[in-house]
mmCIF file of C-alpha atoms in Angstrom:
data_model
loop_
_atom_site.group_PDB
_atom_site.id
_atom_site.type_symbol
_atom_site.label_atom_id
_atom_site.label_comp_id
_atom_site.label_asym_id
_atom_site.label_seq_id
_atom_site.Cartn_x
_atom_site.Cartn_y
_atom_site.Cartn_z
ATOM 1 C CA MET C 17 13.472 -15.037 -8.014
ATOM 2 C CA ILE C 18 9.782 -14.219 -7.668
ATOM 3 C CA ASP C 19 7.351 -16.396 -9.593
ATOM 4 C CA GLU C 20 4.992 -14.352 -11.742
ATOM 5 C CA THR C 21 1.661 -15.669 -10.460
ATOM 6 C CA GLN C 22 2.355 -17.708 -7.314
ATOM 7 C CA PRO C 23 3.916 -16.659 -3.974
ATOM 8 C CA VAL C 24 7.199 -18.498 -4.497
ATOM 9 C CA ALA C 25 10.873 -17.492 -4.576
ATOM 10 C CA ALA C 26 13.996 -19.557 -5.205
ATOM 11 C CA LEU C 27 17.086 -18.855 -3.118
ATOM 12 C CA LEU C 28 20.174 -19.470 -5.252
ATOM 13 C CA GLU C 29 23.801 -20.171 -4.410
ATOM 14 C CA THR C 30 25.480 -17.223 -6.111
ATOM 15 C CA ILE C 31 28.602 -18.947 -7.463
ATOM 16 C CA SER C 32 27.063 -22.074 -8.989
ATOM 17 C CA GLY C 33 23.513 -20.828 -9.544
ATOM 18 C CA GLN C 34 22.100 -23.975 -7.926
ATOM 19 C CA VAL C 35 18.856 -23.763 -5.947
ATOM 20 C CA ASP C 36 19.532 -23.713 -2.191
ATOM 21 C CA ARG C 37 15.889 -23.712 -1.113
ATOM 22 C CA ILE C 38 12.433 -22.524 -2.124
ATOM 23 C CA VAL C 39 10.507 -20.013 -0.026
ATOM 24 C CA SER C 40 6.784 -19.241 -0.241
ATOM 25 C CA TRP C 41 4.197 -17.015 1.434
ATOM 26 C CA PRO C 42 0.782 -18.504 0.545
ATOM 27 C CA GLU C 43 -0.834 -16.882 3.608
ATOM 28 C CA ILE C 44 -0.442 -13.419 2.032
ATOM 29 C CA LEU C 45 -3.505 -13.341 -0.226
ATOM 30 C CA SER C 46 -3.851 -11.116 -3.274
ATOM 31 C CA SER C 47 -6.163 -10.619 -6.211
ATOM 32 C CA SER C 48 -3.233 -9.365 -8.315
ATOM 33 C CA PRO C 49 0.084 -11.035 -9.244
ATOM 34 C CA ALA C 50 1.749 -7.605 -9.568
ATOM 35 C CA LEU C 51 4.378 -7.161 -6.860
ATOM 36 C CA THR C 52 6.442 -4.274 -5.575
ATOM 37 C CA ILE C 53 9.660 -5.689 -4.138
ATOM 38 C CA ALA C 54 12.379 -4.114 -2.007
ATOM 39 C CA SER C 55 15.209 -5.896 -0.214
ATOM 40 C CA HIS C 56 17.931 -5.228 2.321
ATOM 41 C CA GLU C 57 20.369 -7.779 3.705
ATOM 42 C CA ASP C 58 18.434 -10.955 4.615
ATOM 43 C CA ARG C 59 14.921 -9.556 4.175
ATOM 44 C CA VAL C 60 12.654 -9.069 1.190
ATOM 45 C CA TRP C 61 9.688 -6.718 1.522
ATOM 46 C CA LEU C 62 6.653 -7.464 -0.668
ATOM 47 C CA GLN C 63 3.459 -5.594 -1.445
ATOM 48 C CA TYR C 64 0.849 -6.812 -3.900
ATOM 49 C CA ARG C 65 -0.716 -4.110 -6.029
ATOM 50 C CA GLY C 66 -4.036 -2.868 -4.698
ATOM 51 C CA THR C 67 -3.536 -4.208 -1.172
ATOM 52 C CA ASP C 68 -2.584 -2.665 2.161
ATOM 53 C CA VAL C 69 -0.441 -5.617 3.292
ATOM 54 C CA LEU C 70 3.336 -5.327 3.527
ATOM 55 C CA ALA C 71 5.033 -8.706 4.066
ATOM 56 C CA CYS C 72 8.561 -9.132 5.403
ATOM 57 C CA VAL C 73 9.926 -12.409 3.987
ATOM 58 C CA THR C 74 13.122 -14.181 5.050
ATOM 59 C CA VAL C 75 14.613 -17.498 3.933
ATOM 60 C CA ASP C 76 12.196 -19.184 6.363
ATOM 61 C CA GLY C 77 9.043 -17.590 4.905
ATOM 62 C CA VAL C 78 6.899 -14.732 6.218
ATOM 63 C CA HIS C 79 8.605 -13.125 9.211
ATOM 64 C CA HIS C 80 5.783 -10.664 9.856
ATOM 65 C CA ALA C 81 3.311 -8.446 7.999
ATOM 66 C CA GLU C 82 2.141 -4.874 8.494
ATOM 67 C CA TYR C 83 -0.909 -2.809 7.541
ATOM 68 C CA LEU C 84 0.242 0.011 5.244
ATOM 69 C CA GLU C 85 -2.414 2.622 6.113
ATOM 70 C CA GLY C 86 -2.883 3.620 2.475
ATOM 71 C CA THR C 87 0.819 4.007 1.643
ATOM 72 C CA HIS C 88 2.760 1.937 -0.881
ATOM 73 C CA LEU C 89 6.188 0.313 -0.690
ATOM 74 C CA LEU C 90 8.991 2.499 -2.014
ATOM 75 C CA THR C 91 12.364 1.010 -0.979
ATOM 76 C CA ALA C 92 14.174 -0.526 1.968
ATOM 77 C CA GLY C 93 17.308 0.076 4.042
ATOM 78 C CA SER C 94 18.796 -0.778 7.409
ATOM 79 C CA SER C 95 16.021 1.125 9.216
ATOM 80 C CA GLY C 96 13.309 -0.905 7.466
ATOM 81 C CA ALA C 97 10.911 -0.476 4.554
ATOM 82 C CA TRP C 98 10.001 3.060 3.477
ATOM 83 C CA CYS C 99 6.391 3.498 2.339
ATOM 84 C CA PHE C 100 4.893 6.627 0.788
ATOM 85 C CA ARG C 101 1.574 8.211 -0.122
ATOM 86 C CA PRO C 102 1.538 11.461 -2.130
ATOM 87 C CA THR C 103 -0.701 14.388 -1.312
ATOM 88 C CA ARG C 104 -3.164 15.318 -4.062
ATOM 89 C CA THR C 105 -2.331 18.709 -5.570
ATOM 90 C CA ARG C 106 -4.621 21.250 -7.215
ATOM 91 C CA ASP C 107 -4.524 24.810 -8.486
ATOM 92 C CA ASP C 108 -4.955 27.421 -5.774
ATOM 93 C CA VAL C 109 -6.315 30.566 -7.503
ATOM 94 C CA ALA C 110 -7.098 33.679 -5.431
ATOM 95 C CA ARG C 111 -8.483 37.155 -6.147
ATOM 96 C CA THR C 112 -5.475 38.945 -4.634
ATOM 97 C CA ALA C 113 -1.742 38.320 -4.519
ATOM 98 C CA GLU C 114 -1.713 38.476 -0.703
ATOM 99 C CA GLU C 115 -4.400 35.876 -0.044
ATOM 100 C CA PRO C 116 -2.913 32.974 1.969
ATOM 101 C CA PRO C 117 -2.890 29.411 0.583
ATOM 102 C CA LEU C 118 -5.982 27.280 0.916
ATOM 103 C CA PRO C 119 -5.612 24.489 3.464
ATOM 104 C CA ARG C 120 -4.648 21.228 1.791
ATOM 105 C CA PRO C 121 -5.941 17.828 2.785
ATOM 106 C CA ARG C 122 -2.980 16.124 4.445
ATOM 107 C CA PRO C 123 -3.529 12.372 4.504
ATOM 108 C CA ARG C 124 -2.065 10.490 7.411
ATOM 109 C CA PRO C 125 0.586 9.384 6.999
ATOM 110 C CA PRO C 126 2.546 10.704 3.988
ATOM 111 C CA LEU C 127 5.514 8.568 5.047
ATOM 112 C CA LEU C 128 5.599 5.288 6.986
ATOM 113 C CA LEU C 129 8.561 3.209 8.167
ATOM 114 C CA ALA C 130 8.112 -0.537 8.744
ATOM 115 C CA TYR C 131 10.758 -1.964 11.060
ATOM 116 C CA PRO C 132 12.721 -5.182 10.298
ATOM 117 C CA GLY C 133 11.665 -6.728 13.598
ATOM 118 C CA GLY C 134 8.011 -5.735 13.297
ATOM 119 C CA GLY C 135 5.921 -2.631 13.886
ATOM 120 C CA THR C 136 5.610 0.665 12.041
ATOM 121 C CA SER C 137 5.822 4.357 12.730
ATOM 122 C CA THR C 138 4.521 7.366 10.832
ATOM 123 C CA ILE C 139 6.843 10.224 9.951
ATOM 124 C CA ASP C 140 5.721 13.829 9.712
ATOM 125 C CA VAL C 141 7.417 16.161 7.258
ATOM 126 C CA ASP C 142 7.617 19.966 7.448
ATOM 127 C CA GLY C 143 5.774 20.805 4.227
ATOM 128 C CA VAL C 144 3.589 18.863 1.843
ATOM 129 C CA VAL C 145 5.122 15.676 0.410
ATOM 130 C CA VAL C 146 3.958 15.352 -3.213
ATOM 131 C CA ALA C 147 6.646 13.108 -4.764
ATOM 132 C CA ALA C 148 9.189 10.492 -3.743
ATOM 133 C CA ASP C 149 12.086 8.658 -5.350
ATOM 134 C CA PHE C 150 15.080 6.706 -4.106
ATOM 135 C CA ASP C 151 18.611 5.671 -4.965
ATOM 136 C CA GLU C 152 21.095 3.276 -3.376
ATOM 137 C CA GLN C 153 21.710 5.616 -0.423
ATOM 138 C CA SER C 154 18.613 7.667 0.249
ATOM 139 C CA VAL C 155 14.906 8.321 -0.070
ATOM 140 C CA ARG C 156 14.289 11.587 -1.891
ATOM 141 C CA LEU C 157 11.161 13.431 -0.825
ATOM 142 C CA GLY C 158 9.640 16.108 -3.071
ATOM 143 C CA VAL C 159 8.248 18.733 -0.676
ATOM 144 C CA GLU C 160 6.298 21.946 -1.293
ATOM 145 C CA HIS C 161 6.810 24.484 1.491
ATOM 146 C CA THR C 162 7.046 28.145 2.450
ATOM 147 C CA PRO C 163 7.862 30.804 1.351
ATOM 148 C CA TRP C 164 5.122 31.098 -1.238
ATOM 149 C CA SER C 165 4.008 33.703 -3.748
ATOM 150 C CA ARG C 166 1.215 34.256 -6.244
ATOM 151 C CA THR C 167 1.431 34.949 -9.991
ATOM 152 C CA TYR C 168 -1.427 36.476 -11.968
ATOM 153 C CA ARG C 169 -2.978 34.291 -14.680
ATOM 154 C CA ASP C 170 -5.727 35.501 -17.005
ATOM 155 C CA THR C 171 -6.238 32.234 -18.893
ATOM 156 C CA PRO C 172 -7.380 29.518 -18.683
ATOM 157 C CA THR C 173 -10.288 30.282 -16.425
ATOM 158 C CA PRO C 174 -10.620 31.017 -13.653
ATOM 159 C CA ALA C 175 -8.442 34.096 -13.901
ATOM 160 C CA GLY C 176 -6.627 35.159 -10.750
ATOM 161 C CA TYR C 177 -3.461 34.830 -8.712
ATOM 162 C CA VAL C 178 -2.058 31.274 -8.809
ATOM 163 C CA LEU C 179 -0.185 29.973 -5.786
ATOM 164 C CA GLN C 180 3.515 29.212 -6.316
ATOM 165 C CA GLN C 181 5.030 27.126 -3.504
ATOM 166 C CA SER C 182 8.753 26.693 -2.930
ATOM 167 C CA LYS C 183 9.879 23.197 -3.953
ATOM 168 C CA SER C 184 12.726 21.110 -2.587
ATOM 169 C CA TRP C 185 14.096 17.587 -2.664
ATOM 170 C CA ILE C 186 14.994 16.329 0.816
ATOM 171 C CA HIS C 187 17.645 13.602 0.700
ATOM 172 C CA LEU C 188 16.748 11.288 3.580
ATOM 173 C CA PRO C 189 19.327 8.531 4.319
ATOM 174 C CA LEU C 190 17.967 4.979 4.237
ATOM 175 C CA ASP C 191 19.186 4.438 7.809
ATOM 176 C CA ALA C 192 17.266 7.435 9.210
ATOM 177 C CA SER C 193 14.682 6.849 11.935
ATOM 178 C CA ASN C 194 13.179 10.269 12.694
ATOM 179 C CA SER C 195 9.574 10.681 13.781
ATOM 180 C CA ARG C 196 9.525 14.155 12.187
ATOM 181 C CA ILE C 197 11.619 15.701 9.415
ATOM 182 C CA GLU C 198 12.268 19.425 9.282
ATOM 183 C CA LEU C 199 13.348 21.079 6.041
ATOM 184 C CA ASP C 200 16.941 21.556 7.141
ATOM 185 C CA ASP C 201 17.487 18.266 8.986
ATOM 186 C CA TYR C 202 19.097 16.669 5.924
ATOM 187 C CA ALA C 203 20.675 17.721 2.641
ATOM 188 C CA ARG C 204 18.173 19.592 0.496
ATOM 189 C CA SER C 205 18.237 20.611 -3.173
ATOM 190 C CA ARG C 206 15.972 22.996 -5.029
ATOM 191 C CA ALA C 207 13.357 21.649 -7.429
ATOM 192 C CA ASP C 208 12.114 23.867 -10.248
ATOM 193 C CA GLY C 209 9.073 23.419 -12.473
ATOM 194 C CA ALA C 210 7.069 20.202 -12.543
ATOM 195 C CA TRP C 211 8.089 17.269 -10.374
ATOM 196 C CA HIS C 212 10.347 14.790 -12.162
ATOM 197 C CA THR C 213 11.981 11.817 -10.486
ATOM 198 C CA SER C 214 13.813 10.068 -13.329
ATOM 199 C CA GLU C 215 17.542 9.998 -13.949
ATOM 200 C CA TYR C 216 18.471 9.272 -17.548
ATOM 201 C CA ALA C 217 21.831 7.521 -17.582
ATOM 202 C CA ASP C 218 21.409 6.424 -21.206
ATOM 203 C CA THR C 219 18.713 5.888 -23.824
ATOM 204 C CA THR C 220 17.750 2.504 -22.377
ATOM 205 C CA TYR C 221 16.975 3.864 -18.920
ATOM 206 C CA ASN C 222 13.264 4.505 -19.214
ATOM 207 C CA GLU C 223 12.513 1.680 -21.634
ATOM 208 C CA LEU C 224 8.789 0.928 -21.697
ATOM 209 C CA HIS C 225 8.355 3.473 -18.867
ATOM 210 C CA ARG C 226 10.017 1.113 -16.397
ATOM 211 C CA ARG C 227 13.198 1.725 -14.453
ATOM 212 C CA LYS C 228 15.739 -0.749 -15.806
ATOM 213 C CA ARG C 229 18.379 -0.403 -13.155
ATOM 214 C CA ALA C 230 20.070 -2.044 -10.171
ATOM 215 C CA PHE C 231 22.642 -0.843 -7.657
ATOM 216 C CA GLY C 232 25.697 -2.728 -6.427
ATOM 217 C CA ASP C 233 28.464 -1.535 -4.119
ATOM 218 C CA GLY C 234 29.568 1.561 -6.005
ATOM 219 C CA VAL C 235 28.314 0.216 -9.352
ATOM 220 C CA ARG C 236 25.119 1.306 -11.143
ATOM 221 C CA TRP C 237 23.692 -1.065 -13.757
ATOM 222 C CA HIS C 238 21.297 0.039 -16.508
ATOM 223 C CA TRP C 239 19.860 -2.142 -19.250
ATOM 224 C CA GLY C 240 17.442 -2.112 -22.159
ATOM 225 C CA VAL C 241 17.096 -2.625 -25.897
ATOM 226 C CA THR C 242 18.269 -0.046 -28.441
ATOM 227 C CA ASP C 243 17.712 0.068 -32.189
ATOM 228 C CA ARG C 244 21.327 0.975 -32.868
ATOM 229 C CA HIS C 245 22.410 -2.395 -31.508
ATOM 230 C CA GLY C 246 20.071 -4.394 -33.703
ATOM 231 C CA GLY C 247 17.618 -5.144 -30.947
ATOM 232 C CA ALA C 248 20.162 -6.818 -28.655
ATOM 233 C CA LEU C 249 19.870 -6.340 -24.894
ATOM 234 C CA LEU C 250 22.431 -3.711 -23.888
ATOM 235 C CA VAL C 251 23.778 -3.632 -20.314
ATOM 236 C CA ASN C 252 25.923 -0.772 -19.024
ATOM 237 C CA ALA C 253 27.791 -0.529 -15.709
ATOM 238 C CA PHE C 254 28.735 2.872 -14.251
ATOM 239 C CA ARG C 255 30.916 3.766 -11.257
ATOM 240 C CA GLY C 256 30.310 6.728 -8.997
ATOM 241 C CA GLY C 257 28.817 9.734 -10.736
ATOM 242 C CA SER C 258 30.441 9.020 -14.089
ATOM 243 C CA SER C 259 28.263 8.926 -17.211
ATOM 244 C CA VAL C 260 30.871 6.815 -19.047
ATOM 245 C CA PRO C 261 30.286 3.081 -18.601
ATOM 246 C CA VAL C 262 33.102 0.977 -17.181
ATOM 247 C CA ARG C 263 31.610 -2.055 -18.909
ATOM 248 C CA GLU C 264 29.174 -2.456 -21.820
ATOM 249 C CA ILE C 265 27.700 -5.914 -22.477
ATOM 250 C CA GLU C 266 25.459 -7.077 -25.303
ATOM 251 C CA LEU C 267 23.167 -10.101 -24.906
ATOM 252 C CA PRO C 268 21.537 -10.978 -28.246
ATOM 253 C CA GLY C 269 18.236 -12.787 -28.500
ATOM 254 C CA VAL C 270 16.944 -12.068 -24.973
ATOM 255 C CA ARG C 271 14.958 -9.477 -23.038
ATOM 256 C CA ALA C 272 15.434 -8.772 -19.319
ATOM 257 C CA TYR C 273 12.453 -8.344 -17.020
ATOM 258 C CA GLU C 274 14.023 -8.253 -13.531
ATOM 259 C CA GLY C 275 17.481 -7.625 -12.159
ATOM 260 C CA THR C 276 19.449 -7.229 -8.942
ATOM 261 C CA ALA C 277 23.054 -6.373 -8.159
ATOM 262 C CA HIS C 278 25.621 -6.940 -5.425
ATOM 263 C CA GLY C 279 29.211 -5.766 -5.473
ATOM 264 C CA ASP C 280 30.322 -5.609 -9.095
ATOM 265 C CA GLN C 281 27.939 -8.355 -10.257
ATOM 266 C CA LEU C 282 24.483 -8.204 -11.828
ATOM 267 C CA TRP C 283 21.900 -10.990 -11.970
ATOM 268 C CA LEU C 284 19.243 -10.729 -14.657
ATOM 269 C CA LEU C 285 16.130 -12.789 -15.283
ATOM 270 C CA VAL C 286 15.811 -12.981 -19.053
ATOM 271 C CA ARG C 287 13.418 -14.528 -21.536
ATOM 272 C CA SER C 288 13.820 -15.234 -25.219
ATOM 273 C CA ALA C 289 13.218 -12.286 -27.545
ATOM 274 C CA ASP C 290 11.256 -14.690 -29.739
ATOM 275 C CA GLU C 291 7.616 -14.203 -28.708
ATOM 276 C CA PHE C 292 6.920 -17.852 -29.532
ATOM 277 C CA ASN C 293 9.634 -19.084 -27.150
ATOM 278 C CA SER C 294 8.849 -18.522 -23.475
ATOM 279 C CA GLU C 295 12.071 -20.048 -22.105
ATOM 280 C CA ARG C 296 13.523 -18.122 -19.140
ATOM 281 C CA HIS C 297 17.038 -18.070 -17.696
ATOM 282 C CA LEU C 298 19.058 -16.444 -14.949
ATOM 283 C CA VAL C 299 22.296 -14.854 -16.170
ATOM 284 C CA ARG C 300 25.137 -13.380 -14.123
ATOM 285 C CA LEU C 301 27.259 -10.486 -15.398
ATOM 286 C CA SER C 302 30.193 -8.611 -13.918
ATOM 287 C CA THR C 303 32.386 -5.640 -14.670
ATOM 288 C CA ASP C 304 35.329 -8.031 -15.257
ATOM 289 C CA THR C 305 34.157 -9.432 -18.596
ATOM 290 C CA ALA C 306 31.860 -8.630 -21.492
ATOM 291 C CA GLU C 307 30.501 -12.191 -21.487
ATOM 292 C CA SER C 308 27.809 -13.655 -19.246
ATOM 293 C CA GLU C 309 29.403 -15.796 -16.517
ATOM 294 C CA LEU C 310 26.438 -18.003 -15.659
ATOM 295 C CA ARG C 311 23.281 -19.143 -17.395
ATOM 296 C CA THR C 312 20.756 -21.186 -15.426
ATOM 297 C CA ALA C 313 17.402 -22.435 -16.699
ATOM 298 C CA ILE C 314 14.612 -21.755 -14.201
ATOM 299 C CA ASP C 315 11.446 -22.972 -15.920
ATOM 300 C CA ASP C 316 11.818 -26.527 -14.652
ATOM 301 C CA LEU C 317 11.721 -25.629 -10.942
ATOM 302 C CA ASP C 318 9.002 -27.667 -9.207
ATOM 303 C CA ILE C 319 7.075 -25.203 -7.039
ATOM 304 C CA THR C 320 3.783 -27.080 -6.771
ATOM 305 C CA GLY C 321 4.269 -27.891 -3.089
ATOM 306 C CA TYR C 322 4.725 -24.229 -2.165
ATOM 307 C CA CYS C 323 1.877 -22.544 -4.029
ATOM 308 C CA ARG C 324 -1.442 -21.298 -2.778
ATOM 309 C CA PRO C 325 -4.051 -24.072 -2.772
ATOM 310 C CA VAL C 326 -5.977 -24.362 -6.020
ATOM 311 C CA ALA C 327 -9.624 -23.349 -5.819
ATOM 312 C CA PRO C 328 -12.264 -26.090 -6.169
ATOM 313 C CA GLU C 329 -13.358 -26.946 -9.693
ATOM 314 C CA PRO C 330 -16.194 -24.581 -10.692
ATOM 315 C CA PRO C 331 -19.497 -26.461 -10.920
ATOM 316 C CA ASP C 332 -20.169 -24.776 -14.282
ATOM 317 C CA HIS C 333 -16.791 -25.764 -15.794
ATOM 318 C CA ALA C 334 -18.248 -28.195 -18.344
ATOM 319 C CA SER C 335 -20.935 -25.701 -19.323
ATOM 320 C CA TYR C 336 -18.343 -22.926 -19.719
ATOM 321 C CA VAL C 337 -16.201 -25.123 -21.975
ATOM 322 C CA ARG C 338 -19.251 -25.850 -24.168
ATOM 323 C CA TYR C 339 -19.949 -22.100 -24.341
ATOM 324 C CA CYS C 340 -16.368 -21.315 -25.497
ATOM 325 C CA VAL C 341 -16.429 -24.095 -28.093
ATOM 326 C CA ARG C 342 -19.851 -22.988 -29.386
ATOM 327 C CA ARG C 343 -18.688 -19.359 -29.738
ATOM 328 C CA LEU C 344 -15.494 -20.191 -31.650
ATOM 329 C CA HIS C 345 -16.002 -23.472 -33.495
ATOM 330 C CA GLY C 346 -16.568 -23.017 -37.241
ATOM 331 C CA ARG C 347 -16.342 -19.201 -37.209
ATOM 332 C CA GLN C 348 -14.914 -17.364 -40.219
ATOM 333 C CA LEU C 349 -12.463 -15.185 -38.290
ATOM 334 C CA SER C 350 -10.482 -14.007 -41.333
ATOM 335 C CA LYS C 351 -10.694 -14.383 -45.100
ATOM 336 C CA ARG C 352 -7.334 -16.181 -44.886
ATOM 337 C CA MET C 353 -8.469 -18.667 -42.205
ATOM 338 C CA HIS C 354 -10.509 -21.809 -42.955
ATOM 339 C CA ASP C 355 -11.791 -24.936 -41.220
ATOM 340 C CA VAL C 356 -11.752 -23.336 -37.757
ATOM 341 C CA ARG C 357 -12.245 -25.963 -35.042
ATOM 342 C CA ALA C 358 -12.362 -25.573 -31.254
ATOM 343 C CA GLU C 359 -11.944 -28.273 -28.621
ATOM 344 C CA PHE C 360 -10.920 -28.465 -24.967
ATOM 345 C CA VAL C 361 -7.852 -30.664 -24.435
ATOM 346 C CA GLY C 362 -6.874 -31.894 -20.964
ATOM 347 C CA ASP C 363 -8.466 -31.560 -17.537
ATOM 348 C CA TRP C 364 -9.325 -28.614 -15.303
ATOM 349 C CA PRO C 365 -7.519 -26.404 -14.406
ATOM 350 C CA HIS C 366 -4.535 -27.029 -16.702
ATOM 351 C CA GLY C 367 -6.465 -28.074 -19.802
ATOM 352 C CA ARG C 368 -6.527 -25.616 -22.683
ATOM 353 C CA LEU C 369 -8.843 -24.674 -25.514
ATOM 354 C CA HIS C 370 -7.236 -25.573 -28.851
ATOM 355 C CA ILE C 371 -8.252 -23.478 -31.872
ATOM 356 C CA SER C 372 -7.048 -25.224 -35.050
ATOM 357 C CA PHE C 373 -7.367 -23.903 -38.613
ATOM 358 C CA THR C 374 -5.738 -23.695 -42.020
ATOM 359 C CA HIS C 375 -4.316 -20.536 -43.601
ATOM 360 C CA ASP C 376 -4.033 -19.556 -47.264
ATOM 361 C CA ASP C 377 -0.321 -18.807 -46.948
ATOM 362 C CA TYR C 378 0.564 -21.975 -44.986
ATOM 363 C CA GLU C 379 -0.561 -24.682 -47.380
ATOM 364 C CA GLY C 380 -0.244 -28.200 -46.046
ATOM 365 C CA LEU C 381 -0.105 -27.135 -42.389
ATOM 366 C CA THR C 382 -2.640 -27.081 -39.569
ATOM 367 C CA LEU C 383 -2.144 -24.093 -37.285
ATOM 368 C CA VAL C 384 -3.126 -24.433 -33.617
ATOM 369 C CA THR C 385 -3.565 -21.753 -30.961
ATOM 370 C CA ARG C 386 -3.726 -22.988 -27.341
ATOM 371 C CA LEU C 387 -5.638 -20.839 -24.850
ATOM 372 C CA ASN C 388 -5.794 -21.034 -21.066
ATOM 373 C CA LEU C 389 -9.255 -20.758 -19.523
ATOM 374 C CA TYR C 390 -7.982 -20.642 -15.916
ATOM 375 C CA ASP C 391 -4.896 -19.346 -14.138
ATOM 376 C CA GLU C 392 -2.518 -21.373 -11.961
ATOM 377 C CA GLN C 393 -4.820 -21.010 -8.958
ATOM 378 C CA GLY C 394 -7.864 -22.292 -10.807
ATOM 379 C CA GLN C 395 -9.457 -18.850 -11.168
ATOM 380 C CA ARG C 396 -11.306 -18.226 -14.427
ATOM 381 C CA LEU C 397 -9.598 -15.826 -16.801
ATOM 382 C CA ASP C 398 -11.343 -13.213 -18.931
ATOM 383 C CA ASP C 399 -14.014 -14.497 -21.309
ATOM 384 C CA ILE C 400 -11.847 -15.549 -24.260
ATOM 385 C CA ALA C 401 -14.814 -15.524 -26.638
ATOM 386 C CA SER C 402 -14.949 -11.737 -26.235
ATOM 387 C CA TYR C 403 -11.400 -10.911 -27.364
ATOM 388 C CA VAL C 404 -9.822 -13.972 -28.996
ATOM 389 C CA PRO C 405 -11.674 -13.612 -32.354
ATOM 390 C CA THR C 406 -10.144 -10.165 -32.875
ATOM 391 C CA GLU C 407 -6.671 -11.354 -31.874
ATOM 392 C CA LEU C 408 -6.849 -14.376 -34.196
ATOM 393 C CA MET C 409 -8.072 -12.196 -37.064
ATOM 394 C CA GLU C 410 -5.228 -9.685 -36.618
ATOM 395 C CA GLN C 411 -2.704 -12.507 -36.316
ATOM 396 C CA ALA C 412 -3.998 -14.130 -39.500
ATOM 397 C CA ASP C 413 -4.069 -10.916 -41.521
ATOM 398 C CA THR C 414 -0.525 -9.930 -40.480
ATOM 399 C CA ARG C 415 0.805 -13.522 -40.675
ATOM 400 C CA ALA C 416 2.281 -13.173 -37.182
ATOM 401 C CA TYR C 417 3.174 -16.843 -36.965
ATOM 402 C CA PRO C 418 6.391 -18.783 -36.291
ATOM 403 C CA ASP C 419 8.432 -19.946 -39.243
ATOM 404 C CA ARG C 420 7.181 -23.029 -41.091
ATOM 405 C CA SER C 421 10.296 -24.895 -39.963
ATOM 406 C CA ARG C 422 8.861 -25.061 -36.431
ATOM 407 C CA ALA C 423 6.001 -27.310 -37.557
ATOM 408 C CA VAL C 424 5.989 -30.877 -36.190
ATOM 409 C CA GLY C 425 4.012 -33.558 -38.022
ATOM 410 C CA GLY C 426 2.216 -30.981 -40.129
ATOM 411 C CA VAL C 427 1.104 -28.961 -37.067
ATOM 412 C CA LEU C 428 2.402 -25.460 -36.324
ATOM 413 C CA TYR C 429 1.594 -24.187 -32.823
ATOM 414 C CA VAL C 430 1.095 -20.439 -32.793
#
């Protein structure tokens, strides 16, 4: 389980769900919490968005790290971690149908393999690699190659003969270790039209433009939320190439944000569907039953001893707090909001700015919004005075608040 903002993972015992140990990698620095993750056997490969560092993490921490040379992590197998960089494409328009293609910039490398024991190698491909995808068995490379032809186009400008390259998907096994790949070295299928890499197993597959899937041993899991099921999380398990699920499971009241599979079991990290309830759990599902087999709370894990060190307190912290209070205290943010007060409660970096107010439709209650000024590492977040007024106004006008029954002592936290 990867923490959202700190370099920490919890290794769980799969039957009981109990924490076996906690692993961290604070030496791998990043300005972004967004991670690409791939795993194989006892190794997890990590790349933070916007960086060129690929870290190989085991149960003992960082095993080694590699420079990615401009590629990005795609997937992993027994050979190592596969990393890819597409070639930029553009229209090639010529005056005659016989004019040869313009030379394309071919960045080095289009494909890189990072080895489990350390080190990398670049892999040349016969053709131009412009797309990549993967499944549980292979990396699929979208390659443009010869033979080519040209088709006349009179609009839009410029008019002329547009280059049409042959297109193929090369199905490269995850255990391959070639230094060069020829077109006919592995199974190849024809690709027509624009490049597409998605497989749509059901309507939940591309939910929110993210791939909601995991692969076990012969079992494919897909999950998402569909309107026809009243907003419940729907999980489907498929075997082989069948499009008919062998198991369909509904989990009401939750949304899944990560998942992994092994054998015929699926582990999902889920959070409450209620936007005012941030509680997270780990659930285990299998093809044997339509009920979840395990539910473990994970929010109470103590990871403070494994995180990156917190930055020193900013010398302008007190001045910044006064600025935020001055910008928000007493403002008329909505016609429905009154008596707006702002105060900083707690100490840096975990203290929060409390915005309290009354609302025409919530008579007798004080509503309170709590805002973080810093992240878990003590880094200042975006200037809340620039966007919070608009958010509070929209929230007030649409009454996007929890039910009155959630109030405690006349205070409703929103």
